[in-house]
Amino acid sequence: MAVLDPVLTSADDVGTAQVAVLLGTEAALLRVDGETVQRVGAPEMATAVQCMAVSASGKLLACFTADGQLHVLLTSDLTRRISHYDTQLVLPPDDMAWCGEDAVLLSWQDPPALMLVGPGDAIKYSLGVEDEEDEEEEEEEGDEGDVKPFGSAAIRSAPAPASALHAESAQGRLILIPECDGPTVSAFALASTAPPALLLEAFDLFERRSAKADEHVRAMGVGVMGAAVHACMDAAAHEVDLDGQKRLLSAAAFGRAFCRKFPRDRMMSLCKDLRVLNAVRRAEEDGLTNGMRAMEMAGMPLTYSQYKELSPARLIARLCSSHHHLLALRVATFLSLRTESVLEHWAISKILSASQTPDEVLYDTIIKQVDTDKRGSLAVSFAAIATVAFHTGRHELATRLLEREVHTGRQVRLLLEMGAFEAALWKAEAGPDADFVFQVLFQLLDKAPEEQVFEMLKSHPTARSLFISYCKKSDIPLLMRFYERCSMHQCVAEQIVQQAAQEAGSVWPQERVRELEAAAELFTRTRDNGFQAKAVEDSVKLLRIQQQLEAAGTVQLPPPTATATGVGEGSQGGGEGEEGRSVVGASVNETIAACLAAGNNRDAQKLKSDFKVPERRYYWLRLQSLARSRDWEGLDKLSKERRPLVGLRAFVEACVEQGALLEAAKYVGRIGDAADREELSRRFNLPDMSSEAAAAAAAARGEGAILGTLRSFAAAGSAAGAAAVAANPAASSFFGFGSLSFTGRGEG
């Protein structure tokens, strides 16, 4: 029976291809798929098919029939035979496999034999017989092909196309049968005149100290010599015999001396590859192998093409899988490759195989071997080794090995898997990344009780701070439970106050006030928190007063757009029709200002007294309130009090803020410092109120009359008013200029 690849069963639509099975019966060869059963086979196949093998490419099918014939068919057309060979053996082979796409290898156990069949010819390997009669029979049958002594044969594997096949004898001797490629044929073919054959002959003559060697070299020339060297190197790469390799490489080195420019690194690389191949191919101990001491006999039949396709790293991995760790380590060191994977695999295998070895002895063995390789020991993942030790029940060994791990993340993950949360938290805190700490915290919260987590965090300040920062953003109730569990009264109170500030709305619920009272009580439990306790108590007191004012409905904060932007002094500012805001949750200054704006001076005085507002601040709040309400007469009276607590500059800025530039100019004129007057006039584009102009105006009509006239004209805000002021000499001389403009925002 043989199985065809689904891709080869349908050439039209690969997606709908089905698996096809070939069955050899006594009557015919059948092809069976999911839908049909077809009778196939070449007409020349007269007897039953006893053994079949499909080539690696899936294009060819080898069939051994009962009459000893080996037929080769195309899988695309199973009725067409392209080759056949008469083995003259009636017994069916015990095993059959393709060697590339050009030959089929057949093996028999009884009698022991191995036959390599190619197009029209075959090579037979048979058991070596010592008696003379068998030797004479072998000589008589020499016309059937070369017969070489072998042994009880068993085909071990069928490598990839264009590679070699290998077989193993009953005595344990491994035979590698390489494919003869172009360079090998041209170098060793009988009577060959190819460049590699001429170079080999010249080298042989040179070793025999014959002068004809020089004649051969001169006859080849420099151009042909380069091609001959490359061909000899290629032939040496595919040669499996050590003596043949040495001969070909020596000939290549001999011919390289006559080449002007030849890549020297190619010869060095090829020698390294052949040393590795010879080391892994060796199946019996024979001392040194090309300068590399192979302490283990891997017996891996590997050709040069397979090795290059496999890559050295994969070869090392395959050696480790076969438990040839020392050989893998030597190969990796020889090729200057990383050795940590070999050391890790060896340590894991050691743990799995040494079930009766004490943990202490096993730990010392592993550490001693790993430390011998200084370069590889730095990159060995002890966490991977410790994981295997933990899964095999060696917890103490796993813990000790994990201490040698340098990667914090690997340590933390394994410690969490082992349930060692305390140790994992210590390792995470010592690591460079806070994510490791969060990983441990999340695992703790998921698997351990909260009480255990809270108790553990008491002795881990770094983890505690990260836990608090996380809870503040994601889980406030958990944070409050942690504070209460750890008797952190100050933190509980601070969190309550912070929540109160964040959740303050238009109306404060009574429970929020009660929570602030509880926060004040918590502050009193801790030392050095008297200020915080008093501040929270004052906040609660202010909230209650604000709720009373809100209930009375007499006090409201101005709307956000209440700043005056009107025209001239007669404008009442913007924001008309907009509702005021609730006073609940406002500051002391805002509450006093709202009371003053509503004319509630009694409550404003009470707030000033209860919260110990300084006189200077209260004076400034009165100034701002009068300016916002545009009570210019009240503002003028405030500025003329016996002991004003702020300078006239504050009055100027308050008037300008409300757009009353003429009122601002009045206060500028009252400033005694000429430099300050000039600076304010230039800054706000105000007229210069010099003392000489003010004196002339007072002499003409009196200061009060002139100011009254100007206020009426300014309130009119028209061009006629401006003309009237300009026509009045006293008013014009009062301001020091001949005309006024009341357009725009009232600028003169």
XYZ file of C-alpha atoms in Angstrom:
748
model
C 0.000 0.000 0.000
C 1.117 3.551 -0.744
C -0.440 6.950 -0.183
C -0.340 9.756 -2.730
C -0.202 13.370 -1.627
C -3.588 15.109 -2.132
C -1.951 17.825 -4.204
C -0.838 15.210 -6.747
C -4.273 13.621 -7.208
C -5.711 16.621 -9.049
C -3.689 18.897 -11.267
C -6.617 21.196 -12.059
C -7.937 22.260 -8.685
C -5.671 21.694 -5.715
C -8.342 22.886 -3.313
C -10.643 19.993 -4.174
C -7.883 17.344 -4.294
C -8.452 14.150 -2.312
C -6.142 11.630 -0.739
C -5.495 8.642 -3.001
C -4.386 5.209 -1.791
C -2.679 2.626 -4.009
C -3.402 -1.000 -3.152
C -1.500 -3.943 -4.601
C -3.614 -7.061 -4.924
C -2.989 -10.458 -6.524
C -5.091 -9.464 -9.491
C -4.223 -5.833 -10.136
C -3.030 -2.475 -8.827
C -5.924 -0.347 -7.546
C -6.187 3.389 -6.994
C -8.765 4.308 -4.354
C -9.961 7.799 -3.416
C -13.060 9.160 -1.691
C -15.288 8.628 -4.711
C -13.915 5.998 -7.094
C -11.856 2.807 -7.341
C -9.747 2.523 -10.490
C -7.672 -0.295 -11.840
C -4.260 1.059 -12.816
C -0.839 -0.316 -13.638
C 1.308 -0.667 -16.728
C 0.461 -3.460 -19.171
C 3.978 -4.875 -18.671
C 3.208 -5.615 -15.007
C 1.994 -9.200 -15.355
C 2.182 -10.327 -11.740
C 0.958 -9.053 -8.393
C 2.517 -5.984 -6.772
C 4.167 -6.935 -3.468
C 5.872 -3.690 -2.358
C 5.527 -0.006 -3.315
C 7.295 3.286 -2.526
C 6.508 6.846 -3.610
C 9.375 9.258 -4.231
C 9.743 12.326 -2.044
C 8.484 14.595 -4.808
C 5.438 12.382 -5.306
C 6.067 12.130 -9.039
C 7.371 8.555 -9.217
C 6.117 5.213 -7.907
C 8.345 2.149 -7.508
C 6.588 -1.248 -7.583
C 8.180 -4.629 -6.843
C 6.215 -7.480 -8.425
C 6.115 -11.191 -7.668
C 8.389 -12.046 -10.594
C 11.282 -9.989 -9.113
C 10.818 -7.015 -11.417
C 11.138 -3.435 -10.154
C 8.873 -1.116 -12.161
C 8.910 2.698 -11.999
C 5.622 4.451 -12.914
C 4.494 8.057 -13.145
C 1.965 8.980 -10.449
C 0.268 11.337 -12.868
C -0.304 8.410 -15.281
C -0.119 5.083 -13.470
C -0.490 3.159 -16.706
C 2.830 4.404 -18.043
C 6.092 2.680 -17.084
C 9.300 4.698 -17.518
C 11.854 2.190 -16.192
C 12.244 -1.354 -14.884
C 14.965 -3.678 -13.549
C 15.089 -7.441 -12.987
C 16.442 -8.079 -9.491
C 16.405 -11.872 -10.036
C 15.081 -12.219 -6.492
C 11.713 -13.837 -5.908
C 11.317 -12.859 -2.259
C 9.732 -9.424 -1.800
C 11.931 -6.840 -0.038
C 11.309 -6.130 3.627
C 11.763 -2.417 3.046
C 12.046 -0.132 0.048
C 12.765 3.602 -0.209
C 13.767 6.149 -2.803
C 17.245 7.656 -2.927
C 16.539 11.084 -4.359
C 14.720 10.763 -7.672
C 17.235 8.505 -9.450
C 17.534 5.308 -7.436
C 15.546 2.928 -5.222
C 17.031 1.101 -2.237
C 15.674 -2.347 -1.376
C 16.592 -4.393 1.702
C 16.058 -8.045 2.653
C 16.483 -9.576 6.076
C 16.610 -13.235 5.060
C 18.865 -13.653 3.260
C 20.448 -10.347 4.303
C 20.933 -8.116 1.286
C 20.746 -4.525 0.222
C 20.325 -3.418 -3.396
C 20.523 0.057 -4.867
C 18.730 0.124 -8.211
C 19.236 2.958 -10.677
C 18.253 3.470 -14.310
C 19.271 0.212 -15.956
C 21.829 -0.874 -13.331
C 22.130 -1.853 -9.684
C 24.642 -2.252 -6.861
C 24.143 -5.136 -4.462
C 25.364 -5.242 -0.855
C 25.258 -8.656 0.746
C 26.434 -10.344 3.965
C 30.195 -11.011 3.879
C 30.842 -14.762 3.767
C 34.197 -16.083 4.831
C 34.163 -19.516 3.261
C 35.798 -19.904 -0.116
C 32.754 -21.423 -1.833
C 30.646 -18.338 -1.202
C 33.476 -16.110 -2.374
C 33.761 -18.078 -5.595
C 30.001 -17.775 -6.152
C 30.214 -14.028 -5.675
C 33.018 -13.816 -8.240
C 31.004 -15.841 -10.733
C 28.010 -13.491 -10.308
C 30.141 -10.398 -10.862
C 28.451 -9.626 -14.165
C 25.243 -8.797 -12.316
C 26.834 -5.734 -10.764
C 29.195 -4.948 -7.947
C 28.507 -7.048 -4.856
C 29.816 -5.549 -1.616
C 29.785 -7.183 1.814
C 27.277 -5.625 4.149
C 25.090 -7.372 6.696
C 21.542 -7.694 7.857
C 20.225 -4.441 6.444
C 17.469 -2.126 7.599
C 16.677 1.183 5.903
C 16.435 3.811 8.613
C 15.004 6.795 6.729
C 14.453 8.280 3.336
C 15.959 11.800 3.149
C 14.863 14.655 0.933
C 15.209 14.600 -2.844
C 18.686 14.734 -4.365
C 20.228 13.533 -1.105
C 21.638 10.235 0.081
C 20.110 7.171 1.641
C 21.572 5.389 4.611
C 21.195 1.924 6.029
C 22.418 0.111 9.117
C 23.799 -3.387 9.352
C 23.072 -5.937 12.028
C 26.587 -5.443 13.381
C 25.844 -1.733 13.975
C 27.980 -0.491 11.076
C 26.338 2.445 9.282
C 26.639 2.826 5.529
C 25.946 6.191 3.892
C 25.230 5.959 0.201
C 25.657 9.425 -1.313
C 24.266 10.604 -4.574
C 26.938 11.024 -7.233
C 26.621 14.571 -8.476
C 28.451 16.335 -11.309
C 31.744 17.254 -9.552
C 32.123 13.774 -8.090
C 31.533 12.103 -11.445
C 33.899 14.443 -13.273
C 36.622 13.897 -10.654
C 36.454 10.113 -10.374
C 35.044 8.914 -13.690
C 37.234 6.469 -15.549
C 39.587 8.169 -18.030
C 38.027 11.549 -17.232
C 39.757 14.645 -18.657
C 37.660 17.118 -16.706
C 39.519 19.846 -14.734
C 38.969 18.227 -11.296
C 40.304 14.888 -12.576
C 43.389 16.605 -14.048
C 43.949 18.459 -10.762
C 43.706 15.201 -8.804
C 46.212 13.568 -11.124
C 48.569 16.548 -10.851
C 48.354 16.400 -7.066
C 49.067 12.666 -7.044
C 52.128 13.266 -9.232
C 53.210 16.076 -6.931
C 53.036 13.788 -3.908
C 55.146 11.233 -5.759
C 57.628 14.045 -6.485
C 57.167 13.688 -10.221
C 58.038 16.527 -12.562
C 54.983 15.753 -14.644
C 52.900 17.519 -12.011
C 54.204 20.851 -13.288
C 53.289 19.891 -16.836
C 49.711 19.148 -15.808
C 49.423 22.453 -13.950
C 50.793 24.438 -16.898
C 48.502 22.595 -19.276
C 45.438 23.510 -17.221
C 46.110 27.242 -17.037
C 44.952 29.751 -14.438
C 41.350 29.997 -15.687
C 40.759 26.253 -15.693
C 42.577 25.850 -12.384
C 40.013 27.968 -10.523
C 37.134 25.850 -11.819
C 39.058 22.655 -10.933
C 39.612 23.864 -7.343
C 35.907 24.666 -6.902
C 34.930 21.291 -8.360
C 37.286 19.422 -6.027
C 35.864 21.297 -3.065
C 32.294 20.486 -4.133
C 33.219 16.825 -4.557
C 34.840 16.803 -1.108
C 31.675 18.294 0.389
C 29.563 15.404 -0.912
C 32.161 12.718 -0.135
C 31.468 10.612 2.965
C 34.800 8.770 3.127
C 37.418 10.535 5.231
C 40.342 9.555 3.009
C 38.440 10.764 -0.053
C 37.717 14.078 1.655
C 41.366 14.527 2.560
C 42.521 13.726 -0.946
C 40.061 16.136 -2.584
C 40.737 18.939 -0.123
C 44.489 18.498 -0.450
C 44.178 18.674 -4.228
C 42.034 21.828 -3.897
C 44.640 23.392 -1.591
C 47.372 22.429 -4.064
C 45.525 24.021 -6.982
C 44.583 27.144 -4.963
C 48.267 28.094 -4.846
C 48.150 28.653 -8.623
C 45.039 30.902 -8.494
C 45.510 34.631 -8.201
C 42.257 35.491 -6.451
C 40.535 32.704 -4.648
C 38.152 33.137 -1.668
C 40.127 31.682 1.214
C 37.146 31.817 3.558
C 35.292 29.260 1.402
C 37.967 26.637 2.071
C 37.872 27.413 5.801
C 34.071 27.254 5.924
C 34.007 23.959 4.036
C 36.558 22.407 6.398
C 34.444 23.429 9.386
C 31.326 21.958 7.835
C 33.070 18.681 7.046
C 34.426 18.426 10.588
C 30.920 18.827 11.962
C 29.479 16.320 9.488
C 32.152 13.740 10.232
C 31.566 14.176 13.954
C 27.816 13.610 13.749
C 28.136 10.776 11.222
C 30.517 8.744 13.367
C 28.803 5.635 14.721
C 31.802 3.925 16.317
C 34.597 5.218 18.483
C 37.772 5.851 16.522
C 39.651 8.503 18.471
C 39.741 11.935 16.952
C 37.468 13.042 14.150
C 39.166 15.692 12.016
C 40.546 17.542 14.993
C 37.246 17.575 16.900
C 37.011 15.081 19.751
C 33.569 13.548 19.465
C 32.835 12.167 22.895
C 29.542 10.659 21.748
C 28.748 8.546 18.702
C 25.648 10.155 17.194
C 25.617 8.002 14.069
C 23.505 10.557 12.211
C 23.745 9.920 8.452
C 23.712 13.436 7.103
C 24.852 14.639 3.704
C 26.318 18.022 2.953
C 23.187 19.168 1.124
C 21.015 18.121 4.041
C 23.312 19.888 6.467
C 23.158 23.168 4.552
C 19.400 22.864 4.250
C 19.016 21.962 7.903
C 21.349 24.740 9.198
C 23.781 24.284 12.107
C 21.300 25.594 14.678
C 18.718 22.966 13.762
C 21.389 20.276 13.706
C 22.305 21.219 17.268
C 18.646 21.078 18.257
C 18.329 17.630 16.680
C 21.408 16.412 18.547
C 19.867 17.669 21.785
C 16.633 15.837 21.005
C 18.699 12.679 20.538
C 20.342 13.347 23.942
C 23.783 13.882 22.415
C 24.271 17.004 24.517
C 28.060 16.921 24.765
C 28.429 16.580 21.018
C 25.896 19.374 20.492
C 27.815 21.573 22.933
C 31.132 20.889 21.175
C 29.592 21.601 17.774
C 28.067 24.868 18.976
C 31.348 25.942 20.554
C 33.312 24.950 17.454
C 31.001 26.982 15.199
C 30.893 29.941 17.665
C 27.137 29.579 18.122
C 25.076 30.190 21.235
C 25.251 27.331 23.690
C 22.520 28.253 26.182
C 19.877 26.142 24.420
C 22.132 23.075 24.692
C 22.783 23.691 28.377
C 19.088 24.215 29.082
C 18.094 21.012 27.274
C 20.812 19.046 29.074
C 19.754 20.352 32.487
C 16.101 19.550 31.801
C 16.991 16.045 30.614
C 19.156 15.596 33.697
C 16.260 16.481 35.987
C 13.842 14.200 34.168
C 16.212 11.224 34.158
C 17.673 11.550 37.677
C 14.563 10.775 39.676
C 16.533 9.180 42.526
C 19.234 11.848 42.799
C 18.910 14.233 45.769
C 18.110 17.870 45.010
C 21.385 19.088 46.492
C 23.523 16.806 44.318
C 21.482 17.573 41.213
C 21.715 21.314 41.828
C 25.498 21.181 42.224
C 25.844 19.105 39.055
C 23.770 21.501 36.974
C 25.414 24.662 38.284
C 28.915 23.220 37.883
C 28.305 22.258 34.267
C 26.584 25.522 33.363
C 29.255 27.665 35.006
C 31.972 26.014 32.931
C 30.589 27.820 29.880
C 30.972 31.467 30.856
C 29.427 32.808 27.679
C 26.443 30.474 27.664
C 25.777 30.627 31.402
C 24.887 34.308 31.158
C 21.981 33.605 28.807
C 20.729 30.286 30.217
C 17.106 30.480 31.278
C 17.170 28.985 34.751
C 13.452 29.712 34.931
C 12.789 27.132 32.194
C 14.890 24.558 34.072
C 13.204 25.435 37.361
C 9.777 25.048 35.730
C 10.554 21.443 34.831
C 11.873 20.830 38.337
C 8.684 22.257 39.837
C 6.438 20.150 37.610
C 8.359 17.021 38.611
C 7.773 17.739 42.299
C 11.223 19.126 43.136
C 10.095 22.399 44.736
C 13.296 23.029 46.654
C 15.421 22.505 43.553
C 13.130 24.785 41.544
C 13.439 27.533 44.160
C 17.234 27.346 44.236
C 17.526 27.309 40.455
C 15.181 30.266 40.187
C 17.544 32.298 42.335
C 20.080 32.091 39.485
C 17.631 33.568 36.963
C 18.562 37.106 35.880
C 15.296 37.990 34.142
C 12.816 39.362 36.675
C 9.748 38.590 34.574
C 10.597 34.886 34.346
C 11.192 34.721 38.092
C 7.897 36.406 38.889
C 5.844 34.225 36.540
C 7.226 30.967 37.923
C 6.920 32.087 41.542
C 3.284 32.951 40.925
C 2.742 29.550 39.348
C 4.345 27.966 42.405
C 2.074 29.977 44.708
C 4.972 31.835 46.351
C 3.245 35.224 46.307
C 5.441 36.818 48.967
C 8.662 35.889 47.149
C 7.172 36.973 43.821
C 6.323 40.377 45.296
C 9.865 40.844 46.622
C 11.333 39.938 43.217
C 8.904 42.235 41.403
C 9.778 45.178 43.648
C 13.477 44.602 43.024
C 12.922 44.507 39.255
C 13.220 47.451 36.865
C 9.595 47.473 35.685
C 6.503 48.336 37.725
C 4.420 46.060 35.490
C 5.838 43.058 37.348
C 4.471 44.451 40.619
C 1.048 44.990 39.077
C 1.137 41.432 37.707
C 1.702 40.078 41.216
C -0.968 42.354 42.700
C -3.594 41.259 40.193
C -2.762 37.602 40.822
C -3.018 38.201 44.562
C -6.381 39.933 44.294
C -7.661 37.138 42.074
C -6.453 34.146 44.105
C -5.878 35.311 47.697
C -8.306 36.789 50.271
C -8.296 40.556 50.680
C -7.129 40.319 54.288
C -4.046 38.371 53.223
C -3.300 40.853 50.451
C -3.641 43.827 52.807
C -1.401 42.242 55.416
C 1.219 41.481 52.770
C 1.199 45.054 51.473
C 2.057 46.420 54.915
C 5.658 45.217 54.542
C 6.034 46.205 50.870
C 6.105 50.005 50.524
C 6.679 50.039 46.763
C 3.847 47.638 46.068
C 1.627 49.506 48.524
C 2.121 52.830 46.765
C 1.418 51.268 43.358
C -1.661 49.531 44.757
C -2.978 52.833 46.148
C -2.381 54.664 42.856
C -4.207 51.917 40.964
C -7.175 51.896 43.342
C -7.505 55.680 43.221
C -8.134 55.424 39.498
C -10.062 52.160 39.299
C -11.455 50.880 42.601
C -12.175 53.444 45.349
C -14.172 51.028 47.561
C -11.241 48.594 47.613
C -8.928 51.451 48.567
C -11.205 52.491 51.429
C -11.282 48.918 52.715
C -7.500 48.804 52.580
C -7.199 52.069 54.516
C -9.607 50.882 57.162
C -7.882 47.509 57.447
C -4.509 49.193 57.983
C -5.954 51.877 60.374
C -4.808 54.663 58.054
C -7.304 57.238 59.380
C -5.641 60.207 57.763
C -5.706 58.555 54.318
C -9.388 57.660 54.764
C -10.214 61.247 55.669
C -8.187 62.648 52.768
C -9.943 60.292 50.352
C -13.353 61.371 51.673
C -12.459 65.037 51.222
C -11.131 64.385 47.708
C -14.300 62.556 46.715
C -16.380 65.375 48.157
C -14.485 67.907 46.051
C -14.871 65.799 42.899
C -18.575 65.068 43.373
C -19.629 68.573 44.417
C -22.673 69.579 42.384
C -25.333 72.213 42.428
C -26.916 70.695 45.544
C -24.881 68.860 48.157
C -26.607 65.856 49.670
C -26.851 65.614 53.417
C -24.890 62.352 53.479
C -21.946 64.123 51.871
C -21.975 66.659 54.689
C -22.075 63.843 57.189
C -19.111 62.172 55.464
C -17.121 65.388 55.771
C -17.970 65.519 59.449
C -16.720 61.948 59.766
C -13.542 62.977 57.930
C -12.991 65.797 60.400
C -13.396 63.319 63.239
C -10.844 60.975 61.590
C -8.350 63.813 61.286
C -8.596 64.412 65.010
C -7.548 60.783 65.680
C -4.105 61.303 64.204
C -1.364 63.568 65.373
C -0.268 66.739 63.603
C -3.540 66.999 61.662
C -5.162 69.832 63.574
C -5.116 72.136 60.573
C -6.805 69.524 58.356
C -9.480 68.868 60.978
C -10.197 72.591 61.381
C -10.297 73.093 57.591
C -12.841 70.294 57.134
C -14.948 71.617 60.023
C -14.945 75.068 58.465
C -15.940 73.517 55.122
C -18.908 71.796 56.748
C -19.876 75.027 58.521
C -19.668 76.958 55.241
C -21.773 74.343 53.451
C -24.519 74.624 56.049
C -24.543 78.442 55.779
C -24.646 78.218 51.986
C -27.567 75.779 52.160
C -29.430 78.272 54.366
C -28.720 81.117 51.920
C -29.815 78.890 49.041
C -33.028 78.031 50.837
C -33.744 81.717 51.461
C -33.342 82.386 47.730
C -31.705 85.783 48.188
C -28.116 84.992 47.294
C -26.820 83.596 44.011
C -23.497 83.581 42.256
C -23.348 85.612 39.038
C -23.470 83.654 35.761
C -20.137 82.842 34.108
C -20.724 85.552 31.421
C -21.571 88.373 33.838
C -18.427 90.416 33.080
C -19.457 93.784 31.604
C -18.751 94.388 27.946
C -21.249 97.171 27.397
C -20.761 100.481 25.617
C -19.804 103.484 27.698
C -20.656 103.973 31.313
C -24.360 103.604 30.798
C -24.141 99.930 29.792
C -25.329 97.398 32.326
C -23.034 94.647 31.028
C -23.766 91.331 29.353
C -25.435 88.311 30.818
C -28.960 89.734 31.096
C -31.550 86.996 31.154
C -29.042 84.446 32.381
C -29.808 82.707 35.655
C -27.315 82.848 38.528
C -25.514 79.840 39.874
C -26.070 78.123 43.184
C -23.943 79.398 46.016
C -23.602 75.905 47.533
C -20.051 74.673 47.148
C -18.578 78.125 46.507
C -15.595 79.503 48.387
C -15.809 81.961 51.289
C -14.781 84.851 49.041
C -17.403 83.979 46.438
C -20.084 83.638 49.088
C -19.254 87.024 50.650
C -19.181 88.640 47.213
C -22.591 87.120 46.408
C -24.017 88.483 49.684
C -22.621 91.950 48.986
C -24.002 91.876 45.439
C -27.437 90.961 46.820
C -27.247 93.750 49.403
C -27.120 91.246 52.240
C -24.438 93.068 54.224
C -25.443 91.427 57.491
C -24.707 87.881 56.246
C -21.533 89.153 54.595
C -20.348 90.610 57.902
C -21.264 87.362 59.677
C -19.261 85.299 57.180
C -16.336 87.699 57.620
C -16.481 87.274 61.357
C -17.051 83.491 61.413
C -14.255 82.661 59.001
C -11.883 85.442 60.140
C -11.624 87.090 56.734
C -8.942 89.844 56.834
C -10.111 93.450 56.584
C -8.039 94.092 53.496
C -9.586 91.124 51.662
C -13.095 92.157 52.754
C -12.428 95.703 51.532
C -11.294 94.348 48.173
C -14.440 92.164 47.931
C -16.598 95.242 48.587
C -14.726 97.121 45.821
C -15.265 94.300 43.328
C -18.929 93.941 44.281
C -19.620 97.673 43.813
C -17.805 97.693 40.478
C -19.728 94.666 39.186
C -23.024 96.206 40.243
C -21.891 99.527 38.616
C -22.576 101.500 41.750
C -20.147 104.299 40.939
C -21.317 106.562 43.729
C -20.874 103.813 46.286
C -17.481 103.049 44.793
C -16.527 106.734 45.068
C -17.574 106.798 48.717
C -15.563 103.644 49.362
C -12.475 105.281 47.882
C -12.884 108.335 50.100
C -13.085 106.470 53.389
C -10.792 107.637 56.118
C -8.350 104.747 55.816
C -8.640 102.985 52.427
C -7.009 99.539 52.601
C -6.157 99.326 48.877
C -4.703 101.940 46.571
C -6.474 103.850 43.824
C -4.898 101.581 41.246
C -7.320 98.818 42.317
C -10.253 101.200 41.696
C -8.897 102.041 38.248
C -8.535 98.381 37.298
C -12.016 97.542 38.617
C -13.580 100.332 36.526
C -11.663 99.355 33.409
C -12.723 95.731 33.913
C -16.350 96.866 33.791
C -15.744 99.115 30.759
C -16.166 102.404 32.677
C -13.192 104.289 31.296
C -14.355 107.739 32.388
C -14.735 106.503 35.942
C -11.296 104.994 35.671
C -9.926 108.329 34.388
C -11.341 110.051 37.455
C -9.363 107.821 39.798
C -6.238 108.174 37.658
C -6.401 111.914 38.140
C -6.454 111.420 41.894
C -3.200 109.434 41.948
C -0.413 111.580 43.321
C 2.503 109.949 41.477
C 2.800 111.408 37.960
C 4.633 108.339 36.692
C 1.831 106.038 37.858
C -0.763 108.305 36.217
C 1.113 108.281 32.929
C 1.613 104.497 33.066
C -2.093 103.801 33.754
C -3.266 106.305 31.104
C -1.023 104.733 28.498
C -1.918 101.196 29.568
C -5.711 101.699 29.407
C -5.728 104.526 26.814
C -7.143 107.021 29.342
C -6.990 110.858 29.261
C -4.378 112.594 31.415
C -6.087 114.132 34.461
C -3.451 116.730 35.317
C -3.756 118.871 38.420
C -3.721 122.169 36.400
C -6.746 121.161 34.287
C -8.643 120.008 37.370
C -7.952 123.358 39.108
C -9.157 125.364 36.079
C -12.356 123.340 35.888
C -13.013 123.841 39.601
C -12.506 127.594 39.250
C -14.903 127.895 36.295
C -17.935 125.944 37.507
C -16.950 123.840 40.398
C -15.753 120.296 40.235
C -19.066 118.735 41.172
C -21.010 120.490 38.419
C -18.499 119.589 35.740
C -18.475 115.951 36.782
C -22.239 115.834 36.804
C -22.360 117.244 33.301
C -19.781 114.787 32.065
C -21.681 111.847 33.577
C -24.865 112.894 31.836
C -23.028 113.271 28.514
C -21.276 109.965 28.968
C -24.590 108.267 29.836
C -26.027 109.627 26.615
C -23.116 108.025 24.729
C -23.867 109.971 21.524
C -22.022 112.262 19.170
C -24.149 115.187 20.394
C -22.886 114.644 23.925
C -19.328 114.631 22.702
C -19.895 117.862 20.825
C -21.401 119.498 23.897
C -18.394 118.552 25.988
C -16.067 119.882 23.336
C -18.030 123.141 23.163
C -17.715 123.632 26.925
C -14.309 125.309 27.561
C -14.315 124.432 31.223
C -14.990 120.765 30.571
C -12.399 120.657 27.819
C -9.796 122.356 29.957
C -10.660 119.972 32.819
C -9.532 116.999 30.729
C -6.719 118.813 28.928
C -7.877 118.193 25.337
C -10.219 119.842 22.883
C -12.621 117.040 21.948
C -13.974 113.778 23.322
C -15.211 110.694 21.534
C -17.810 108.508 23.233
C -18.066 105.898 20.534
C -16.937 102.324 20.875
C -16.425 101.195 24.474
C -16.349 104.723 25.972
C -12.684 105.482 25.354
C -11.971 109.267 25.409
